[in-house]
Every structure is written in structure tokens, then in C-alpha cells.
Tab-separated table of C-alpha atoms and ligand atoms in Angstrom:
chain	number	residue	atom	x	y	z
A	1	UNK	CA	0.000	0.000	0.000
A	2	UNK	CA	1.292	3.416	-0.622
A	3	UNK	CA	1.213	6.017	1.316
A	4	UNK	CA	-0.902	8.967	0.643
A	5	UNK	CA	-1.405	12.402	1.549
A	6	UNK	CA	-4.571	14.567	2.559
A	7	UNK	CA	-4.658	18.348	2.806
A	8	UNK	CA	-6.964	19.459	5.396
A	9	UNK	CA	-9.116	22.115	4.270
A	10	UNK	CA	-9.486	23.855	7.428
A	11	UNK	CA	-6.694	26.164	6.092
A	12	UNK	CA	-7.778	26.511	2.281
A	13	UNK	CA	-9.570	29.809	1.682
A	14	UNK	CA	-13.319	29.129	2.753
A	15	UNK	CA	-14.463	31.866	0.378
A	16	UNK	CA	-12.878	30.068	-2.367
A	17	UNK	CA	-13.112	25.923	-1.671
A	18	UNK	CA	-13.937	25.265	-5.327
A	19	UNK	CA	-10.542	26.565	-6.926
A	20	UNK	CA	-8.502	25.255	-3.863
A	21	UNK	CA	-9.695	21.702	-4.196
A	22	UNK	CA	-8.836	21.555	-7.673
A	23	UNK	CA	-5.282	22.954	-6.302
A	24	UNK	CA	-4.951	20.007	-4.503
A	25	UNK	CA	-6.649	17.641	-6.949
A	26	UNK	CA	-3.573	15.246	-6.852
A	27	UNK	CA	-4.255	14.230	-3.351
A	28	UNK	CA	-5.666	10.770	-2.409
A	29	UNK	CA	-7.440	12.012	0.423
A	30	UNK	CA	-9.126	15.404	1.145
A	31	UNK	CA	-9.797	15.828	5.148
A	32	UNK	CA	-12.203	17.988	6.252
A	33	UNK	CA	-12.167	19.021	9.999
A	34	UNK	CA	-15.929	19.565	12.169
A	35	UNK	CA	-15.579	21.505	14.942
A	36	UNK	CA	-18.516	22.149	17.221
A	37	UNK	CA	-16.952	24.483	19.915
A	38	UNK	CA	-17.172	22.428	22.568
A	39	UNK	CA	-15.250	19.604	22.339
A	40	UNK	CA	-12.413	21.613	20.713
A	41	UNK	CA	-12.402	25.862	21.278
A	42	UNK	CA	-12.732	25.986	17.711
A	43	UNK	CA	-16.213	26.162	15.344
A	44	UNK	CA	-15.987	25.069	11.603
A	45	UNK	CA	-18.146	23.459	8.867
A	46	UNK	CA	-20.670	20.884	8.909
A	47	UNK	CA	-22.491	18.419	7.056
A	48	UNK	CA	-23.863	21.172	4.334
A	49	UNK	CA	-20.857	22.178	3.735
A	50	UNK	CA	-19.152	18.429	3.473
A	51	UNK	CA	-21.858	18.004	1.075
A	52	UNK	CA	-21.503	21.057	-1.658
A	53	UNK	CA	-17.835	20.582	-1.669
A	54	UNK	CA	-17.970	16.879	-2.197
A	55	UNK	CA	-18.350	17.022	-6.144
A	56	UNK	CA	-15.733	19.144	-6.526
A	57	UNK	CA	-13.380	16.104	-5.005
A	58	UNK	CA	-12.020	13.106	-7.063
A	59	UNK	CA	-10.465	10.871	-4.326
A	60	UNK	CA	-11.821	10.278	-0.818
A	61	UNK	CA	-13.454	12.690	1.592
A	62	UNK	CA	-12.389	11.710	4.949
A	63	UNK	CA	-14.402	13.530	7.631
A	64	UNK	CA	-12.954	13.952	10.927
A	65	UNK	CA	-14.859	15.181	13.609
A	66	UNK	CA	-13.727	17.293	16.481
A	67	UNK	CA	-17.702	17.332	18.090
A	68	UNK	CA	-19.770	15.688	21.046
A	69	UNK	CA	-21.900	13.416	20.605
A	70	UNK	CA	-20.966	12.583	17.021
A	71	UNK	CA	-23.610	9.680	16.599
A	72	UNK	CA	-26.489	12.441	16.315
A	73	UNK	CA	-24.377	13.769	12.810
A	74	UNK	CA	-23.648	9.766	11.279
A	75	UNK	CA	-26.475	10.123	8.576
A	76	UNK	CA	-26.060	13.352	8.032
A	77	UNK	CA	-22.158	13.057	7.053
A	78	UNK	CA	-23.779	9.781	5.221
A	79	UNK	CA	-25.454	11.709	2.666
A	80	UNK	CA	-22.702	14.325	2.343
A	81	UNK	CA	-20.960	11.417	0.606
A	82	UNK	CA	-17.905	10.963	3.065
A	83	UNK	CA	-15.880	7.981	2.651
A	84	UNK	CA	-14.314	7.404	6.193
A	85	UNK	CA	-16.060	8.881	9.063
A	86	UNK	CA	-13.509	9.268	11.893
A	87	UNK	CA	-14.574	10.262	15.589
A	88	UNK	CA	-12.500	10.882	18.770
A	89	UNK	CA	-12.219	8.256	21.467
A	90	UNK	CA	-12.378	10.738	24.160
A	91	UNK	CA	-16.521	12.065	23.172
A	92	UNK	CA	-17.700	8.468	22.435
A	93	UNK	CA	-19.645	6.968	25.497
A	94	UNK	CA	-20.056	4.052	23.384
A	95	UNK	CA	-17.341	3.900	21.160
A	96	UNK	CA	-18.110	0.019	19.849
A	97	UNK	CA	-21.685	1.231	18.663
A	98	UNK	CA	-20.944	4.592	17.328
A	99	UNK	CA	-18.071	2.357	14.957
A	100	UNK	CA	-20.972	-0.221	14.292
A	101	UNK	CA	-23.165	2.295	13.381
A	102	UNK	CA	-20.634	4.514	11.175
A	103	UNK	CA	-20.361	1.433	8.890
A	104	UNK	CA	-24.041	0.102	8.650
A	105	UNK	CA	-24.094	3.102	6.976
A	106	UNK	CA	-21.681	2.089	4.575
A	107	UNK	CA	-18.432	4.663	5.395
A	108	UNK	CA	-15.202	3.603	6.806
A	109	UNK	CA	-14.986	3.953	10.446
A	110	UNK	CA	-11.629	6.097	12.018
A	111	UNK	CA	-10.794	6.701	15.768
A	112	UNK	CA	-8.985	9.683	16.683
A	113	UNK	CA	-6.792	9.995	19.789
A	114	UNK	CA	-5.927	13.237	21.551
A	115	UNK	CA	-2.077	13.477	21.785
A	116	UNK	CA	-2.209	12.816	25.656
A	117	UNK	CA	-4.863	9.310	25.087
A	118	UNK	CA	-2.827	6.263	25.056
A	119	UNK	CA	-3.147	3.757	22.444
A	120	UNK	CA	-3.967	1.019	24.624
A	121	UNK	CA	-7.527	2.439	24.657
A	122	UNK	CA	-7.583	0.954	20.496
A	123	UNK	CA	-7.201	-2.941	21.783
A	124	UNK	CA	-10.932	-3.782	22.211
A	125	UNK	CA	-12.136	-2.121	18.821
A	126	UNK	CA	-8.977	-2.635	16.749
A	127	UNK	CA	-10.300	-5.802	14.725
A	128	UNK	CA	-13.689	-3.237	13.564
A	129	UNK	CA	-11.933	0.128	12.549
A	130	UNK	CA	-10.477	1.145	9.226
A	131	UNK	CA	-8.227	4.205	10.054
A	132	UNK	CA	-6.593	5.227	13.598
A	133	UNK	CA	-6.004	8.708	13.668
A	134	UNK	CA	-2.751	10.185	16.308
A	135	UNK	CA	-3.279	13.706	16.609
A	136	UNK	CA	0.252	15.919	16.533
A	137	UNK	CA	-1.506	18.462	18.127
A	138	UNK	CA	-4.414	19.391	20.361
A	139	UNK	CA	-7.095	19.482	17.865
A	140	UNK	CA	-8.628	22.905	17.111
A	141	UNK	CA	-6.240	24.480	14.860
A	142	UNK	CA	-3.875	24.842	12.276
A	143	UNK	CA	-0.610	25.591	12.090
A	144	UNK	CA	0.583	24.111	15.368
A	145	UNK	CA	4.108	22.746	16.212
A	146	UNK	CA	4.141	18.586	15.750
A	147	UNK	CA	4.611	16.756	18.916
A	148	UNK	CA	7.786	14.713	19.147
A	149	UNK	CA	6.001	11.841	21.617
A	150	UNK	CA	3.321	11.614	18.606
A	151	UNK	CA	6.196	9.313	16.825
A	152	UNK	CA	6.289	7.154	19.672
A	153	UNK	CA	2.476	6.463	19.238
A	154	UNK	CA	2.755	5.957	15.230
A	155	UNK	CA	5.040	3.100	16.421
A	156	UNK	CA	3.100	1.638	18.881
A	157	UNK	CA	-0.528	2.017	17.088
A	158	UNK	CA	1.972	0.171	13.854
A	159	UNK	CA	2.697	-2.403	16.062
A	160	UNK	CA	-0.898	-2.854	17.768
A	161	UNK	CA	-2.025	-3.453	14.335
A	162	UNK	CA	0.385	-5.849	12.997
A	163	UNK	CA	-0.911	-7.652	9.638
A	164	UNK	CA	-4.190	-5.775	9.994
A	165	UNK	CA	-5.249	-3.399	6.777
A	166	UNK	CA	-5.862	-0.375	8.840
A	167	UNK	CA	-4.596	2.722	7.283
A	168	UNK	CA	-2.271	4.989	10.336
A	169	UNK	CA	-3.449	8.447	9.477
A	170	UNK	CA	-1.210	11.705	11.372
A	171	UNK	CA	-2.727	15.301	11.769
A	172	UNK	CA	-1.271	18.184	13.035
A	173	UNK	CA	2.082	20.143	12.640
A	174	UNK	CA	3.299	18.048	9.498
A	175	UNK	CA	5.473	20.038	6.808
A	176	UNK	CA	7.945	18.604	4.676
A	177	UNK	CA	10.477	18.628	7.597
A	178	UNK	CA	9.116	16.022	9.435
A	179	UNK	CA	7.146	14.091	7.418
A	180	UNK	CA	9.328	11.514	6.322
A	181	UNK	CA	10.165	10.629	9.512
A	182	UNK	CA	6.320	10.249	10.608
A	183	UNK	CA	6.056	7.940	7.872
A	184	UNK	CA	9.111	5.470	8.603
A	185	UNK	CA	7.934	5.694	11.940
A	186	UNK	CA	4.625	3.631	10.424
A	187	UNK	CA	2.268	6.866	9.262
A	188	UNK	CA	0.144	5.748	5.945
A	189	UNK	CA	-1.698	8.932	5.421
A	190	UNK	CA	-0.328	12.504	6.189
A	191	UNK	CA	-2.641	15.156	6.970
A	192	UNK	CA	-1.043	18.988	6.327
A	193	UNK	CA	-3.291	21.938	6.447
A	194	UNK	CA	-1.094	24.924	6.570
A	195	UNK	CA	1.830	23.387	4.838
A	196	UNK	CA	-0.199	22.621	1.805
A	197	UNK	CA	-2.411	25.768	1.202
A	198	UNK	CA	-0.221	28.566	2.588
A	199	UNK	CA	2.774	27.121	0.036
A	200	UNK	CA	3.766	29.416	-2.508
A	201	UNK	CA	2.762	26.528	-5.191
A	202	UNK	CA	0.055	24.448	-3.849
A	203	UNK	CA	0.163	22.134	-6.701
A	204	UNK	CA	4.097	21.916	-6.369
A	205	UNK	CA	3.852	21.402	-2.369
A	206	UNK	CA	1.407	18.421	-3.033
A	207	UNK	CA	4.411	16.665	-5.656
A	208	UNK	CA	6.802	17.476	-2.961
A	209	UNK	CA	5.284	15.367	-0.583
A	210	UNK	CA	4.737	12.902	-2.591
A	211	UNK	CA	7.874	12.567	-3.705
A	212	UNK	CA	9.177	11.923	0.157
A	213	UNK	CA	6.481	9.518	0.111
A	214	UNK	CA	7.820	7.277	-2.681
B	301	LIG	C1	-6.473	20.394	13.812
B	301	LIG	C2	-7.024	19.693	12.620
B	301	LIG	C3	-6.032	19.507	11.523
B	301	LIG	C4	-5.443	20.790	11.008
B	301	LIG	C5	-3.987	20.526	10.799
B	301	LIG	O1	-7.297	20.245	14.897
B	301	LIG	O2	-7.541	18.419	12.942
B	301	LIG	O3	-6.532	18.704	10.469
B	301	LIG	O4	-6.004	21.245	9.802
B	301	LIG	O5	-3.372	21.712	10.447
B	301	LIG	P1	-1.799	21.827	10.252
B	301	LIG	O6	-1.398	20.828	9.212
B	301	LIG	O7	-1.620	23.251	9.830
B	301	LIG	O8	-1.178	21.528	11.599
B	302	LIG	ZN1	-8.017	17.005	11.254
């Protein structure tokens, strides 16, 4: 499997989403961050907007929300037309039925840990998720410094999984400094936000990544 990249679009111009997804139209994955203000300081987009931008993307929308209670939002991110639907361990009650009821619905089911959750928490849902996400950061904004004990976790989530085809996705304070070492540490998909859209070149930034990818 190779690995792939996703630009979050939480620091694309919101006025113009159209012309910056086609920017980043090389991309496997385009991430979209929900943020409800609660469970991160931080207020975003929502389904509506997940579902007006989704034709204008080729590859996979990958939704990950930053929200309470995400099981009241499932259908509605359903029929936005996301691909993998990834919630945070830390505002699931009942993590083993929101995952259950993520993919009745057809999407691919993520879990998101907080940088200070340890990965332990993963061991009784690891054989029914898709995509564990390590946050680099605390979630609820761009353009924060990566942090160094996240590459410890890649590691340990690789190892948790073993033979397992669960994809390892990173997110927060990636640039093209770093990222190779998140991904020989075990990373399969690399979120960047700020790295990506506030490049000179957008298109050129997206090959450049790639290329440390290969
Ligand atoms: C932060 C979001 C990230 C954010 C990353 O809470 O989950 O997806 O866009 O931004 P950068 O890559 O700028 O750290
Ligand atoms: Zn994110």
C-alpha cells in the first residue's frame, strides 16, 4: 500500500473551496475538519458544507470530527458522501456502537486519539476500525508545532495493528520537515493543512510530498 497524503481544508480559503480543491486535486485524500466548539475551542463546517464541496473532489473525503456526541451527525455526514467517518475516542460513550453504526451506513470507520490518550484504549475495537487517527496536536487548529512523543504512538498504534489493513493516518504540525520521519515511523496517510495551502505553489507542495512519500 502506498502512502498517501490529505490536505486538510481547514486552512484553504473558505471563500474560495472550489478553486482550492482543484489545487490540490492530486491528493488521495481530502480531510475535512468539524468543529462544534465544545469539544475543541474551535467552530468550523458541517455536514452542508461536506456536502456542496464533495463534487468538486475526485479521491476520498475523509471527515474527521472534532464534536460531542458525534452519533447524532452519522447520517447526516452519510449523505454528504464521506468515505471514512472518523470520531475521537475521548466524546464516544459508546465507542463500539458509534463504529458499528458509522459502517451500517456504509463509510469507513476512524478513531482519533488526543495526543495525551494512550493507544492502549484501540485494543478492544482494533479488529472493527479502518483508520486510527494520532493527533500531533491538540485538535482545534492549524498551524501548530508537531509533537515529538506523537512518533512514539505511530510506532506503537503500527505495532498494535500488525498484519491488519488499517490505514495509520497523522494530523497536526506536518510540513515537509518532518514528514518523512512520521512515515518510517509507520504513518500511511499525512494530513497537512497549513503546509499545503499557505505554500507558494500548492500544486508543487502536493508533488513534494509525494515525492518523500515514494
Ligand atoms: C487540527 C485539525 C487539523 C489541522 C492541521 O485540529 O484536525 O486537520 O487542519 O493543520 P496543520 O497541518 O496546519 O497543523
Ligand atoms: Zn483534522
Amino acid at each position: 500500500m502506498n502512502n498517501m497524503i490529505a490536505p486538510s481544508i481547514l486552512s484553504a480559503d473558505f471563500a474560495n473551496l472550489e478553486r482550492d480543491l482543484k489545487r490540490v486535486s492530486e491528493a488521495e485524500f481530502i480531510h475535512v475538519d468539524v468543529m462544534d466548539g465544545s469539544f475543541v475551542p474551535n467552530i468550523t463546517i458541517g455536514a452542508p458544507v461536506a456536502k456542496a464541496i464533495r463534487k468538486h473532489i475526485k479521491g476520498i473525503m475523509d471527515v474527521h470530527l472534532m464534536i460531542q456526541n458525534p452519533d447524532m451527525f452519522i447520517n447526516d455526514f452519510k449523505d454528504a458522501g464521506t468515505d471514512y467517518l472518523t470520531v475521537h475516542i475521548e466524546a464516544c460513550t459508546h465507542l463500539h456502537r458509534t463504529i458499528q453504526r458509522i459502517k451500517e451506513k456504509g463509510m469507513k470507520a476512524g478513531v482519533s486519539l488526543n495526543p495525551a490518550t494512550p493507544v492502549c484504549l484501540l485494543e478492544p475495537i482494533i479488529d472493527d476500525i479502518d483508520l486510527i487517527l494520532i493527533m500531533s496536536v491538540n485538535p482545534g487548529f492549524g498551524g501548530q508545532k508537531f509533537i515529538p512523543y506523537s512518533l512514539e504512538k505511530i510506532k506503537q498504534v503500527k505495532k498494535m495493528i500488525g498484519t491488519r489493513e488499517i490505514l495509520i493516518q497523522v494530523d497536526g504540525g506536518v510540513t515537509l520537515d518532518n514528514a518523512k520521519e512520521i512515515i518510517d515511523a509507520g504513518a500511511t496517510v499525512i494530513v497537512a493543512g497549513s503546509a499545503i495551502f499557505n505554500a507558494p505553489d500548492v500544486e508543487q507542495r502536493i508533488q513534494d510530498f509525494k515525492s518523500l512519500m515514494l
